[in-house]
Short mmCIF file of C-alpha atoms in Angstrom, two decimals:
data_model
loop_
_atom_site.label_atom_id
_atom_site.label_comp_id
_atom_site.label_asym_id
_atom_site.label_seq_id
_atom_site.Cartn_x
_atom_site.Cartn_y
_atom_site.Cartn_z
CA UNK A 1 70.55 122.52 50.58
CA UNK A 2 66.85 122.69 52.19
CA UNK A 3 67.03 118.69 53.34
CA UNK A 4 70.61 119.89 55.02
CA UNK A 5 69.66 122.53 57.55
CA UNK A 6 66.51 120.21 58.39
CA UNK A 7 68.65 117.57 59.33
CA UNK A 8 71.71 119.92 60.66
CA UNK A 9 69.76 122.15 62.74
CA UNK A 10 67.82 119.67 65.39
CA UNK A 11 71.52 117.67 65.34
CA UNK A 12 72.58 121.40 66.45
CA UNK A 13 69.85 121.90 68.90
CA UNK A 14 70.24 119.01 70.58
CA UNK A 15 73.88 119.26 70.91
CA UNK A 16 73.94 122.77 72.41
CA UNK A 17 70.59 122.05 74.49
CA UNK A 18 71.40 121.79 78.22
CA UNK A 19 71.71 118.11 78.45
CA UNK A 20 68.83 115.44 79.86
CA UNK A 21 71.19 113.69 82.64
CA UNK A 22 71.07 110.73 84.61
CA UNK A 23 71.94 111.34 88.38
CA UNK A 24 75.30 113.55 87.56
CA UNK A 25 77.69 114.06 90.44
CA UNK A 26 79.64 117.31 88.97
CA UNK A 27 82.82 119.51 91.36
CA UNK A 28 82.28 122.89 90.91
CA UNK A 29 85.51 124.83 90.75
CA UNK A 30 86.26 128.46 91.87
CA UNK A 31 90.14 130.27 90.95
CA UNK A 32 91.17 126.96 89.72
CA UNK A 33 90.79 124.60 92.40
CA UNK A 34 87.30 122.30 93.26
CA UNK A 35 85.32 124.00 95.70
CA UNK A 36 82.36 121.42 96.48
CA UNK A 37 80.56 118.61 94.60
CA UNK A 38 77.10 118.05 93.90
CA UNK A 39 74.42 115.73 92.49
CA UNK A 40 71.34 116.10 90.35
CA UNK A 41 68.56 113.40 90.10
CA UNK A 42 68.44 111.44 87.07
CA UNK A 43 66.33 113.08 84.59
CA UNK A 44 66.84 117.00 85.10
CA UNK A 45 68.54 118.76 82.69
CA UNK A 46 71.68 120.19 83.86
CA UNK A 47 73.89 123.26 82.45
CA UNK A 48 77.10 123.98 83.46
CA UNK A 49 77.52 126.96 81.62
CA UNK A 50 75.65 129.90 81.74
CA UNK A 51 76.98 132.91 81.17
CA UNK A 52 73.55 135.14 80.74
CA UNK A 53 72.36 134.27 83.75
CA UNK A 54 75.48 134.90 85.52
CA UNK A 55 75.46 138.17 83.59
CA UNK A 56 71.57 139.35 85.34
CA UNK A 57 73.10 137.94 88.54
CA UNK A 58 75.85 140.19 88.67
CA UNK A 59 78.24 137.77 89.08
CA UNK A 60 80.12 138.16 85.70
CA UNK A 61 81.27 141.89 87.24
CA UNK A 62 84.72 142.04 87.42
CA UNK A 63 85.20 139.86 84.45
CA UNK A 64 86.24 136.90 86.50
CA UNK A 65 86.29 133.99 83.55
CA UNK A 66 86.09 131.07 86.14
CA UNK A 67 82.72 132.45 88.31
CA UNK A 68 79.67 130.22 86.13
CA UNK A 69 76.04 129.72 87.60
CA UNK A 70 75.19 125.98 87.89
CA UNK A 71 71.82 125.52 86.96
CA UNK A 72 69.29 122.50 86.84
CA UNK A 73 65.59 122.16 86.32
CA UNK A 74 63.25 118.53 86.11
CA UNK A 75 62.83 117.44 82.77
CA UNK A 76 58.86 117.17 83.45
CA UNK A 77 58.26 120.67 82.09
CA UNK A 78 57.76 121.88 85.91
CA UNK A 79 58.38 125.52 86.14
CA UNK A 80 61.13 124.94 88.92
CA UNK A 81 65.13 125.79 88.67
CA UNK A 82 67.37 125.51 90.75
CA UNK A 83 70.92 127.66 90.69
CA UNK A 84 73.99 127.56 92.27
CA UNK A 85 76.95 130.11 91.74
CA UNK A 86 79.68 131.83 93.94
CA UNK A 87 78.94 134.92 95.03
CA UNK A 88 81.33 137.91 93.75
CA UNK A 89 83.17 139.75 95.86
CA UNK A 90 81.27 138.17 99.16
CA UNK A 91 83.92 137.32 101.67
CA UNK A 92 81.21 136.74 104.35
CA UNK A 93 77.94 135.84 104.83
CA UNK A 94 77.04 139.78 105.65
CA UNK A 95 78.25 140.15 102.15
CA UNK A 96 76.49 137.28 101.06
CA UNK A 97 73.29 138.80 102.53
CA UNK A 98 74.31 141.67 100.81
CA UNK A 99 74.89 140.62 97.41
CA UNK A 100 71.54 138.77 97.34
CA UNK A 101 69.47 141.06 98.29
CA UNK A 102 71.11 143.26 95.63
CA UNK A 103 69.36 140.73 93.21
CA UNK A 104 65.93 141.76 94.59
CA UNK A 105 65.32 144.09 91.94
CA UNK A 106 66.85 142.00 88.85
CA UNK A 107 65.01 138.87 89.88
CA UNK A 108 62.17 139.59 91.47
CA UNK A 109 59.85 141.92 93.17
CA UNK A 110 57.26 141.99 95.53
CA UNK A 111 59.72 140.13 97.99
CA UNK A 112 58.68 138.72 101.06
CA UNK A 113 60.95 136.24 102.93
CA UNK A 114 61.90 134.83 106.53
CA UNK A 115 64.94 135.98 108.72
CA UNK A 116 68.02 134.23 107.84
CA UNK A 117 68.43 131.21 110.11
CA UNK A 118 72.53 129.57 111.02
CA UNK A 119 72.73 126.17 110.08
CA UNK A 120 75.00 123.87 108.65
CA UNK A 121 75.52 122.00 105.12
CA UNK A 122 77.79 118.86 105.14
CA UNK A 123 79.70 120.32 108.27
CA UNK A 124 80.11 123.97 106.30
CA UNK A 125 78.65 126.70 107.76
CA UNK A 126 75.69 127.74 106.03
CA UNK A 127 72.14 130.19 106.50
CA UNK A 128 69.39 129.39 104.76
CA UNK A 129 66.15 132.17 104.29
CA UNK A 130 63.01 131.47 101.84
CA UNK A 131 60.08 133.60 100.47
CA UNK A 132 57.12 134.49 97.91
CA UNK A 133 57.64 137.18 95.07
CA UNK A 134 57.05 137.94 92.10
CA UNK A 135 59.14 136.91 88.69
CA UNK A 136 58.20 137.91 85.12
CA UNK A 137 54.42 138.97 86.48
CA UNK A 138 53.82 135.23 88.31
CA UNK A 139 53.80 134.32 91.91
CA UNK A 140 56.72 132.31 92.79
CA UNK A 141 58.43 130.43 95.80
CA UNK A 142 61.69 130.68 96.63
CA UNK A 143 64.50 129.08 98.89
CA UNK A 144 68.02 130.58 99.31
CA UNK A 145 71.16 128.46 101.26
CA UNK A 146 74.65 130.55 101.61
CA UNK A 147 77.21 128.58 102.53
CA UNK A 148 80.60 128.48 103.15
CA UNK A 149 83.22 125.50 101.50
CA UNK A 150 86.30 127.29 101.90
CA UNK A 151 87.41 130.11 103.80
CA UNK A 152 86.16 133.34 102.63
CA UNK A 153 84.37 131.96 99.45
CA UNK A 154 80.84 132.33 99.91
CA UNK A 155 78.27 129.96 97.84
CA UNK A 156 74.67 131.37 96.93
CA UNK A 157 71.91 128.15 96.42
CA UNK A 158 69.00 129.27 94.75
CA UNK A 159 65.51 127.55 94.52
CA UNK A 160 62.63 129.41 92.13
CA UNK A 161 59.38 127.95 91.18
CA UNK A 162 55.76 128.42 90.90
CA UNK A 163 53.93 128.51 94.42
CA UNK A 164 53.45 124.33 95.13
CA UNK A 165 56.22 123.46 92.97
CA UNK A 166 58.50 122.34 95.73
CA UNK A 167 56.10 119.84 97.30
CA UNK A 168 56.24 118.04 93.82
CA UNK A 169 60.01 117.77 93.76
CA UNK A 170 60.57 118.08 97.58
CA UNK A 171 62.17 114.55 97.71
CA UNK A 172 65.15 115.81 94.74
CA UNK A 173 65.32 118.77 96.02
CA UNK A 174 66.52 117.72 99.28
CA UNK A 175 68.64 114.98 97.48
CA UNK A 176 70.30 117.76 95.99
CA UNK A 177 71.07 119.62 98.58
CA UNK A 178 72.11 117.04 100.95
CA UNK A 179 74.65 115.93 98.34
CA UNK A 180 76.57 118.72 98.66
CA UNK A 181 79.86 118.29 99.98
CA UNK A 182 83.17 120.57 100.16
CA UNK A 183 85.82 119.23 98.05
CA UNK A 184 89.22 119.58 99.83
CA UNK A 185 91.66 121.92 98.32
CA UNK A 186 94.35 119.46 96.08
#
């Protein structure tokens, strides 16, 4: 019975570990329908489901089954993640703005970040803002994008790491974010 649960519990582990990926194109959905795609480098583990993290976002109020956070980090042990979710109840980017800076106080404190600037992500409309604060007692660097796929559904891009962590990873960061794309409603 002792020789099972050593071999049964890594076999567990591993299975319900977020999975090591090679470059995974994945279409994010939102009430049922795609919303937009997007790709993570080979080599960053990716997790599709995470419903703690939507839980200290906020997002799981409501008790909408299909809102999920999208989350990916490098496999090199870098203290860097990267999230993407919808953002509840935010039918514009004033809401957006809103609902993020509601998170102030769950994710971080000691905020300091630039003015929202207008831009544009794969022809969606989009405003992007970034910062220093403080998570869990450590200095860290952040980088938001809200954007806008479809009308009315507003999409909150997060970037967290340790102050320097984005010049190591600036290359897949980027990668990632210029591979988003809106996915047409079918």
């Amino acid at each position: 019975m002792r020789y099972a649960r050593f071999v049964v519990l890594p076999i567990l582990a591993l299975i319900l570990a977020p999975s090591l990926c090679r470059a995974a194109t994945i279409e994010y959905e939102h009430d049922g329908a795609p919303l937009f795609s997007i790709t993570f480098p080979g080599g960053w583990y990716v997790d599709e489901d995470y419903e703690a993290e939507a839980k200290a976002a906020g997002t799981d109020e409501g008790t909408d089954p299909e809102i999920r956070i999208l989350e990916a980090m490098p496999g090199d042990g870098t203290k860097l993640w990267f999230g993407i979710w919808v953002a509840p109840k935010a039918t514009t980017f004033e809401r957006a703005l809103e609902y993020v800076a509601s998170l102030d106080g769950y994710l971080f404190t000691d905020v300091e970040a630039s003015q929202p600037r207008d831009t544009e992500l794969r022809g969606m409309a989009a405003k992007t803002f970034y910062g220093t604060a403080r998570r869990e007692g450590e200095d860290v660097e952040f980088a938001v994008a809200l954007f806008e796929p479809r009308d009315e559904v507003m999409v909150v891009a997060l970037y967290v790491g340790r102050p320097e962590t984005w010049k190591a990873h600036q290359e897949e960061l980027e990668a990632v974010v210029d591979s988003l794309k809106p996915v047409d409603e079918r």
